[in-house]
Coordinates of C-alpha atoms and ligand atoms in Angstrom, one line a residue:
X1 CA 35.1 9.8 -14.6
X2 CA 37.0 6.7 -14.3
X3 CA 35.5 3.6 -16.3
X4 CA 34.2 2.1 -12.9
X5 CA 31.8 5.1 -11.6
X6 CA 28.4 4.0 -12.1
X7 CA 26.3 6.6 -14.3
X8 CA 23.3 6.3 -12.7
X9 CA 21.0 8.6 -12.3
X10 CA 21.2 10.1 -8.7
X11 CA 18.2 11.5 -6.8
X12 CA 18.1 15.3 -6.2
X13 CA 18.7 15.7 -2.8
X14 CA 17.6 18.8 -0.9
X15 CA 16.9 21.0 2.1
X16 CA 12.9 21.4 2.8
X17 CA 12.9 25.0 2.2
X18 CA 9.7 26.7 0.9
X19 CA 11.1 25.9 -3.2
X20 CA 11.8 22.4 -2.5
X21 CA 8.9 21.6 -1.1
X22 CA 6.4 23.3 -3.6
X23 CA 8.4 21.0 -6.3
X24 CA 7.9 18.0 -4.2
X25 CA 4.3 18.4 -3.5
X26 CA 3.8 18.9 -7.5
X27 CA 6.1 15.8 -7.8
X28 CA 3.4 13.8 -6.1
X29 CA 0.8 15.5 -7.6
X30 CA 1.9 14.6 -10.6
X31 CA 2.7 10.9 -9.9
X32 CA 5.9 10.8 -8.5
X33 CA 8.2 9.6 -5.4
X34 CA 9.4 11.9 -3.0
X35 CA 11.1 10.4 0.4
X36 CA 10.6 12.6 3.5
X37 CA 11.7 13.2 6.9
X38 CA 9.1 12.0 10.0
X39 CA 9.3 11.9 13.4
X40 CA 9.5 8.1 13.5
X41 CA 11.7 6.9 10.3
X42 CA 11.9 8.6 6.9
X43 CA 9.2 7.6 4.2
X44 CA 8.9 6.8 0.1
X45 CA 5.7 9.3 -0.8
X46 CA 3.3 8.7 -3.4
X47 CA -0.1 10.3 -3.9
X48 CA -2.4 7.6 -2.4
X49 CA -4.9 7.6 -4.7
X50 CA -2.9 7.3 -8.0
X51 CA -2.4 3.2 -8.2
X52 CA 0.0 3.6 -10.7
X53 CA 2.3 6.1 -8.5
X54 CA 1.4 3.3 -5.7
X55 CA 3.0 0.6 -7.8
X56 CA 6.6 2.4 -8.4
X57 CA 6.6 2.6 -4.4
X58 CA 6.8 -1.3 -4.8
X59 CA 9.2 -1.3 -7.1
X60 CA 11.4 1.4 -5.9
X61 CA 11.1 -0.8 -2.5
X62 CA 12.2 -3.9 -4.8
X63 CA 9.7 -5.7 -2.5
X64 CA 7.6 -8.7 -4.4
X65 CA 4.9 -8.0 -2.3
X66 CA 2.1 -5.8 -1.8
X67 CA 1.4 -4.9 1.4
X68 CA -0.9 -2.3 2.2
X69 CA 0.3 1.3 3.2
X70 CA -0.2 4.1 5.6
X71 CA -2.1 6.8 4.0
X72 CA -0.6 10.1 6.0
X73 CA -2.6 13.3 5.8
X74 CA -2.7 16.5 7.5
X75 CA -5.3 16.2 10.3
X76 CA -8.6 14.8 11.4
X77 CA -10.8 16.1 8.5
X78 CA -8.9 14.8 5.7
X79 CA -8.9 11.3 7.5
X80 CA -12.4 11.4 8.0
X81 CA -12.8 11.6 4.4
X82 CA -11.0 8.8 3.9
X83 CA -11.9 6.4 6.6
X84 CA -14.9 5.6 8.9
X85 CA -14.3 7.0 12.4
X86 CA -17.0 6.5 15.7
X87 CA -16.5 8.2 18.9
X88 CA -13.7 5.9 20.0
X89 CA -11.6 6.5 17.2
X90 CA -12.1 10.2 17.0
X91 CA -11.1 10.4 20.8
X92 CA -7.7 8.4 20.2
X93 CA -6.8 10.5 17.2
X94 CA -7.0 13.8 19.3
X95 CA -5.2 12.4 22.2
X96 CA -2.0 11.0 19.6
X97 CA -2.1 13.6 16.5
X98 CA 0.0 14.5 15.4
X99 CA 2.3 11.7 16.4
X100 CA 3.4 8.3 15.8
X101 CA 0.6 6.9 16.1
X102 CA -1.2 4.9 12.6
X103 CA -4.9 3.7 13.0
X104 CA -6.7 0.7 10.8
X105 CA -10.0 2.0 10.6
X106 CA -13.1 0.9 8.0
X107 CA -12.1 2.9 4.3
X108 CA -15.0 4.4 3.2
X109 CA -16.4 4.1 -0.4
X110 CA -15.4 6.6 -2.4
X111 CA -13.0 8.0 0.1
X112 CA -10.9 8.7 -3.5
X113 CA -7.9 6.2 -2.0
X114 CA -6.1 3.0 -4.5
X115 CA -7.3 -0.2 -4.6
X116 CA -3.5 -0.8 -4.7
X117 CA -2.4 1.1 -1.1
X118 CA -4.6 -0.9 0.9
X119 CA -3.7 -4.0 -1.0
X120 CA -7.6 -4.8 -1.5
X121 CA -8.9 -4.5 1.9
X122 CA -11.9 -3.1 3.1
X123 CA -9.6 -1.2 6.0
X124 CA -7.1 1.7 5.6
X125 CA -4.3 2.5 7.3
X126 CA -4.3 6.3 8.7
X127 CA -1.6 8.9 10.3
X128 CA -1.0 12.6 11.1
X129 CA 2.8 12.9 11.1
X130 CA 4.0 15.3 13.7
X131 CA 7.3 16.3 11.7
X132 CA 6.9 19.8 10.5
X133 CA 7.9 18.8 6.9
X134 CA 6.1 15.8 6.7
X135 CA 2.9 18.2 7.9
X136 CA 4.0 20.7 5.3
X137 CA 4.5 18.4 2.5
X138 CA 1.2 17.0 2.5
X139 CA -0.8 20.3 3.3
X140 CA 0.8 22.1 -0.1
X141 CA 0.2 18.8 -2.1
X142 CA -3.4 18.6 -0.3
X143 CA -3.3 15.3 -1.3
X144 CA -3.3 11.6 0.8
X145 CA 0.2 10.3 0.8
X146 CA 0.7 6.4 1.0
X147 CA 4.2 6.3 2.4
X148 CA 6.1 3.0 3.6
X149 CA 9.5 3.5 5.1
X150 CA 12.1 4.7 2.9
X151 CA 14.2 0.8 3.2
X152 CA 14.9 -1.8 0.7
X153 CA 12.9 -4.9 1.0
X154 CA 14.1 -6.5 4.0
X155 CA 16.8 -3.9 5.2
X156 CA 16.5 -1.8 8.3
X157 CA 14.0 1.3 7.7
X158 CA 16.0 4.7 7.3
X159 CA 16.6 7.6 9.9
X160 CA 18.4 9.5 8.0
X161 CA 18.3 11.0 4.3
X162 CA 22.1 9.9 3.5
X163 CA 20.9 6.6 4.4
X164 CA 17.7 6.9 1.6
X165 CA 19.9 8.4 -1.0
X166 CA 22.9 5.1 -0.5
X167 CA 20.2 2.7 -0.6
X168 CA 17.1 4.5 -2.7
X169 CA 19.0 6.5 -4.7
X170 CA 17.9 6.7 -8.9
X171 CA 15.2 5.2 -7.9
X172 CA 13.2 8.5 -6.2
X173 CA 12.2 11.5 -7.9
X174 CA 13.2 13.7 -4.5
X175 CA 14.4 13.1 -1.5
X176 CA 13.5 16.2 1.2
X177 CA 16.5 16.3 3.5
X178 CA 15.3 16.7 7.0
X179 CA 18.0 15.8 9.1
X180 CA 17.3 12.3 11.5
X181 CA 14.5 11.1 12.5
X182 CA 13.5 11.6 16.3
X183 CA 12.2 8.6 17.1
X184 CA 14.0 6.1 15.0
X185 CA 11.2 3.4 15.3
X186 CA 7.9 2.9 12.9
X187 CA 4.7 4.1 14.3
X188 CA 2.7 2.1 16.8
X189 CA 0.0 0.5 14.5
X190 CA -3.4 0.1 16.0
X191 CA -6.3 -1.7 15.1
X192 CA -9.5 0.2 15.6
X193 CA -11.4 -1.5 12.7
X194 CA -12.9 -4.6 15.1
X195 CA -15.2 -4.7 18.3
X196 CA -11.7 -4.7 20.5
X197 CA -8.6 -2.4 19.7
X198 CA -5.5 -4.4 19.2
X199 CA -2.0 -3.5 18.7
X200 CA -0.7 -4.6 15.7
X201 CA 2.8 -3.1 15.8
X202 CA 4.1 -1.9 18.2
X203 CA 5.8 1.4 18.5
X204 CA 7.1 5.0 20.5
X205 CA 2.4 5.4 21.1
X206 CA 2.8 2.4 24.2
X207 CA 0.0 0.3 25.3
X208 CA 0.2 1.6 28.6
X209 CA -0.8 5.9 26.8
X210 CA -3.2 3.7 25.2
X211 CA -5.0 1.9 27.9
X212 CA -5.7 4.8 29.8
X213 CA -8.5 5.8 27.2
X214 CA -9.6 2.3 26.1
X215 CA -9.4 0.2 28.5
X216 CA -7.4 -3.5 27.7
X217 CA -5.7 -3.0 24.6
X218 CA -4.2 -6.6 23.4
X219 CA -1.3 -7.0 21.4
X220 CA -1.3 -9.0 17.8
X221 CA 1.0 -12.0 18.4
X222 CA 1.6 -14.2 15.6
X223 CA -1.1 -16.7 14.9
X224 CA -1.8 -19.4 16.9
X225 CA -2.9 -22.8 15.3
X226 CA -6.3 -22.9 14.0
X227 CA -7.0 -19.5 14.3
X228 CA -7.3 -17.0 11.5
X229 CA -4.5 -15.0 11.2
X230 CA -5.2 -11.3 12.7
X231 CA -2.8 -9.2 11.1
X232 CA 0.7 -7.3 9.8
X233 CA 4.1 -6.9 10.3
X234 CA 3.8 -10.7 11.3
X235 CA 0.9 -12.1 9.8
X236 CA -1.1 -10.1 7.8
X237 CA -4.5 -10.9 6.6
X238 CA -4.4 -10.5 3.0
X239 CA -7.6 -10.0 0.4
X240 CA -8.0 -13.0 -1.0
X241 CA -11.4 -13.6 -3.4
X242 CA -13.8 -16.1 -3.0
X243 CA -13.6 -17.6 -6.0
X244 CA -11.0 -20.2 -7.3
X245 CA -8.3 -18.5 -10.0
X246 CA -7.0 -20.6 -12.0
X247 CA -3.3 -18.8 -13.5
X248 CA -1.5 -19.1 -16.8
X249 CA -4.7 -20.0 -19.0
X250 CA -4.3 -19.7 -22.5
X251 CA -8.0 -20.4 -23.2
X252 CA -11.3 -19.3 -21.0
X253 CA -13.3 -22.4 -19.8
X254 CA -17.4 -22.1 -19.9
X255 CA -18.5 -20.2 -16.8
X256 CA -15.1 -18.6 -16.2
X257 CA -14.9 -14.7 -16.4
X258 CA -11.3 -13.8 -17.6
X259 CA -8.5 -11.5 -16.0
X260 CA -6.8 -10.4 -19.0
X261 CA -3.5 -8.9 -19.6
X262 CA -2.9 -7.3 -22.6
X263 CA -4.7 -8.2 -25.8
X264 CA -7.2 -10.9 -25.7
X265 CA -7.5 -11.5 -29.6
X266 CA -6.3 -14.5 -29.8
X267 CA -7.9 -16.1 -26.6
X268 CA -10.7 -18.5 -27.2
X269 CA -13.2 -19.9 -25.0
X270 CA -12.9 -23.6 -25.1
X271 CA -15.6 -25.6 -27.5
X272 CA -16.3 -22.6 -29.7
X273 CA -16.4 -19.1 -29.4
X274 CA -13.7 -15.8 -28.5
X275 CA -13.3 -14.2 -25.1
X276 CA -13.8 -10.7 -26.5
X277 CA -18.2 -12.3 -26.8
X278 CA -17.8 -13.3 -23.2
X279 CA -20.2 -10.5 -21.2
X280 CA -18.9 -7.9 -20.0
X281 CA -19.5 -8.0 -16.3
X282 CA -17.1 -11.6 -16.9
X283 CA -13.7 -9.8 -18.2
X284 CA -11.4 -7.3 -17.3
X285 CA -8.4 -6.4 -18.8
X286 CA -5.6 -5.5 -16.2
X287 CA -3.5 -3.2 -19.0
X288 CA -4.7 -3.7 -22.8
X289 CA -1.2 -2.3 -23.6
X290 CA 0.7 -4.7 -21.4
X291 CA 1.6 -2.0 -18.8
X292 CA 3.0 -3.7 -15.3
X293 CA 2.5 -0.3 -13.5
X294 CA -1.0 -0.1 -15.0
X295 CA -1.7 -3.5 -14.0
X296 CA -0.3 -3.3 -10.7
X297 CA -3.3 -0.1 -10.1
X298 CA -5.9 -2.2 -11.3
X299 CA -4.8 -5.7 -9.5
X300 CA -7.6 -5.7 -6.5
X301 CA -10.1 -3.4 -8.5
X302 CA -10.4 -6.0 -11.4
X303 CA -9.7 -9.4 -9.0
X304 CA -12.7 -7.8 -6.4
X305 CA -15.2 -6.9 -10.0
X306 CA -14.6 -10.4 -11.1
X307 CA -15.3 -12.0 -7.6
X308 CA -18.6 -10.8 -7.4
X309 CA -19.3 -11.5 -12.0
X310 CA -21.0 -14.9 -10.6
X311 CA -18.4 -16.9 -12.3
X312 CA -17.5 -20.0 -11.5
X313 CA -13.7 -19.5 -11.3
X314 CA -11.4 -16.5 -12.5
X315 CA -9.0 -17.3 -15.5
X316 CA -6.0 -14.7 -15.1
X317 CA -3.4 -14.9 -18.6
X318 CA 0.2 -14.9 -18.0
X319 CA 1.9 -12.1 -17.0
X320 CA 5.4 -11.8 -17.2
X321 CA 8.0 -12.3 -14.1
X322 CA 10.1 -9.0 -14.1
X323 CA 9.5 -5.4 -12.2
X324 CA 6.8 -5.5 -10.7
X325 CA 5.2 -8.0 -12.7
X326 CA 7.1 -10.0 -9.5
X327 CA 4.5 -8.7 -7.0
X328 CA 1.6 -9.2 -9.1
X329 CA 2.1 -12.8 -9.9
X330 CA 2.9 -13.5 -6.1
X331 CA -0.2 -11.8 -5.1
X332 CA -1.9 -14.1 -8.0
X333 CA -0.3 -17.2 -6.5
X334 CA -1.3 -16.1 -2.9
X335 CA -5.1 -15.5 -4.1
X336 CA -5.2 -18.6 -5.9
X337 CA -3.8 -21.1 -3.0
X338 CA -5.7 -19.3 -0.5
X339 CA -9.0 -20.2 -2.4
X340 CA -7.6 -23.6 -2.8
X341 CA -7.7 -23.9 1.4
X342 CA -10.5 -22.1 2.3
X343 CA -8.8 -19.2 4.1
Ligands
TXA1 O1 6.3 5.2 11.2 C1 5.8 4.7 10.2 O2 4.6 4.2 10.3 C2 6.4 4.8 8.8 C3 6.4 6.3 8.4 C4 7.0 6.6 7.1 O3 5.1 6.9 8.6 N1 5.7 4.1 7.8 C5 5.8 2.7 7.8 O4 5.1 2.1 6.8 O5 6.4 2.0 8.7 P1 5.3 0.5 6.4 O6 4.6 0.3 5.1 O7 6.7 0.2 6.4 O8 4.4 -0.2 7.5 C6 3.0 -0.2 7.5 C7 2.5 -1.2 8.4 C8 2.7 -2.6 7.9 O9 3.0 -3.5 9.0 C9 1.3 -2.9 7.3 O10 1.1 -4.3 7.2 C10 0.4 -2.2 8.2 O11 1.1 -1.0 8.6 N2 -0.9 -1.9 7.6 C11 -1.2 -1.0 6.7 N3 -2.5 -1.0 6.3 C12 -3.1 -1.9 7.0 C13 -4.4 -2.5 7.1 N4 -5.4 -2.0 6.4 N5 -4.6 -3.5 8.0 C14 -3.7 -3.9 8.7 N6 -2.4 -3.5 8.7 C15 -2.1 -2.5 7.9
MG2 MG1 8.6 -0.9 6.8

C-alpha cells in the first residue's frame, strides 16, 4: 500500500442473492444503512421507525438539512398502517403499485414511523418500489424503509451501485448491487393529503396517467408572493412550532419550558431556582448523554411536546456545530425565524 491510498473503510459491496439480502434486512433491522437498487434511482435504507438509524441517513447524505423521507414498503397493507388512505387514494395506489409513483398522504398516530423521517409533519411520504430487490429487501426486513436517493448533498442522485460505492462509500453498512436503474429519474411525488391532488415532483408516473383517474391534477410551482409555500423539492413546507424559541440560553427565563441537551445541572432559572424543579410537562432533554444521533431522533418529538407545554417560549441550550449537530441547529434556526414571521 503506497503512503497515499486512503485506509478507509470501504462498504461491502454485493450481488442481491438470497445471503446478501438476509444480511441486509438484519442490517436495517438492527439500525443500519444499506443502499439498494429501484426502478427509478438507487436509495440509502434505514428502518423508518428507528430515528436514530434516520439520523445517520443525514449524515451519511452530508446534507444539513432534514428533509422528510419516503417511507417504502411492500404493498397496500403495510401503507395503510402507516398512513390515512380514503377511496381516492386507495384507487391511485392500485392503478401505480408497484411503481414510481410516492404519495403524501395524512400519517396516522401510532403508525410506528420517526418523528425524524417525516421531518415533524403531520403527512408521510409513501411508495411500493417495483424493483424486485427493492420488494425483496423490504418483505424479509418486514420493516418500513425511509430511503432518500443514494447522492451526496447536492450531487446528481445515483443509477448505478459503482456510482454509490465512489461517492457513499465508508459511509454505508451495505450496498446491494443491482445493476442500473431503469428509469434513472426520482419518483413522481404526489400530494394526496389536501382537498385537490397536486404534483409535487414530477417524475416517469405523468400527469396525463394521472388525470385520467382524478381529474385536473396541478403541478406545485414554486411559491408565488404572498402565498404560503405548498411544498418540496422546491419549497417545502417545513414544521415549524408555534411558539417563539429562543437558541443558545444558558439560563431558563420564568414561563419558558427548556429543550435541553445534555446535562441540565448547572442551568438556572433566572431570579432563583434550577431547571431540573421546572415541571415536567416544561423540559425535555434531547440526549442526557450529549448524543447528536440521539438528538437528531428526538428533534420534532421533543420541539412538538414542548409546543403544546403552554409555555411562553422554548429555551433550547447550545448544541454543538459538527455531524449532524449541523442539521439540528439549522432546523433550530429555521423554527426559530419562522416564529419570528408568523409563517
Ligand atoms: O425515486 C425516488 O423517489 C427515490 C427512491 C430511492 O425511492 N427516493 C427519493 O427520495 O428521491 P428523496 O428523499 O431524494 O426525495 C423525497 C422527496 C423530497 O422532495 C421530499 O421533500 C418529498 O419527497 N417529501 C417527502 N415527504 C414529504 C411530505 N410529507 N410532504 C411533502 N413532501 C415530502
Ligand atoms: Mg434526492
Amino acid at each position: 500500500m503506497s503512503e497515499n491510498t486512503p485506509i478507509e473503510m470501504k462498504t461491502k459491496t454485493c450481488a442481491p442473492d438470497d445471503h446478501a439480502l438476509r444480511q441486509s434486512a438484519e442490517i436495517l433491522r438492527e439500525g443500519g444503512l444499506v443502499a439498494f437498487p429501484t426502478e427509478t434511482v438507487y436509495g440509502i435504507g434505514a428502518d423508518a421507525r428507528n430515528g436514530q438509524a434516520v439520523a445517520r441517513i443525514f449524515e451519511a447524505k452530508g446534507r444539513p438539512s432534514f428533509n422528510p423521507l419516503i417511507v417504502h414498503v411492500a404493498g397496500l397493507e403495510q401503507a395503510e398502517a402507516i398512513a390515512g388512505f380514503d377511496a381516492r387514494s386507495r384507487q391511485v395506489a392500485r392503478q401505480f403499485w408497484p411503481g414510481p409513483l410516492t404519495l403524501i398522504l395524512p400519517r396516522l398516530e401510532g403508525g410506528g414511523i420517526a418523528d425524524l423521517t417525516t421531518a415533524g409533519l403531520d403527512t408521510v411520504a409513501v411508495r411500493v418500489p417495483a424493483h424486485p430487490v427493492a420488494r425483496k429487501l423490504i418483505e424479509i426486513a418486514g420493516l418500513p424503509v425511509a430511503a432518500p436517493s443514494a447522492n451526496p448533498s447536492g450531487r446528481l442522485s445515483a443509477t448505478t451501485a459503482h456510482y454509490v460505492a465512489e461517492t457513499l462509500g465508508g459511509k454505508l453498512d451495505m450496498i446491494l448491487a443491482g445493476g442500473a436503474a431503469e428509469i434513472g429519474l426520482e419518483s413522481t411525488v404526489l400530494d394526496l393529503s389536501g382537498k385537490d391532488p397536486v404534483i409535487l415532483r414530477t417524475g416517469a408516473v405523468t400527469p396525463d396517467n394521472l388525470e385520467s383517474l382524478l381529474g385536473r391534477v396541478d403541478i406545485a410551482t414554486k411559491a408565488v408572493a404572498g402565498e404560503k409555500p405548498k411544498s418540496p423539492g422546491q419549497t417545502l413546507r417545513h414544521y415549524a412550532p408555534m411558539t417563539p424559541i429562543r437558541l443558545n440560553a444558558v439560563d431558563v427565563v420564568s414561563g419558558e419550558g427548556l429543550l435541553a441537551f445534555g446535562s441540565t445541572r448547572f442551568m438556572g432559572v433566572k431570579g432563583g431556582g434550577a431547571a431540573t424543579d421546572l415541571p415536567a410537562g416544561r423540559i425535555r432533554n434531547l440526549s442526557e448523554c450529549g448524543d447528536l444521533y440521539e438528538a437528531a431522533a428526538n428533534l420534532f418529538t421533543c420541539l412538538h411536546e414542548l409546543d403544546r407545554s403552554g409555555s411562553e417560549r422554548i429555551a433550547v441550550m447550545a448544541i454543538p456545530e459538527t455531524g449532524i449537530g449541523l442539521a439540528i441547529n439549522e432546523r433550530l434556526r429555521r423554527a426559530a425565524e419562522a416564529v419570528e414571521q408568523g409563517v
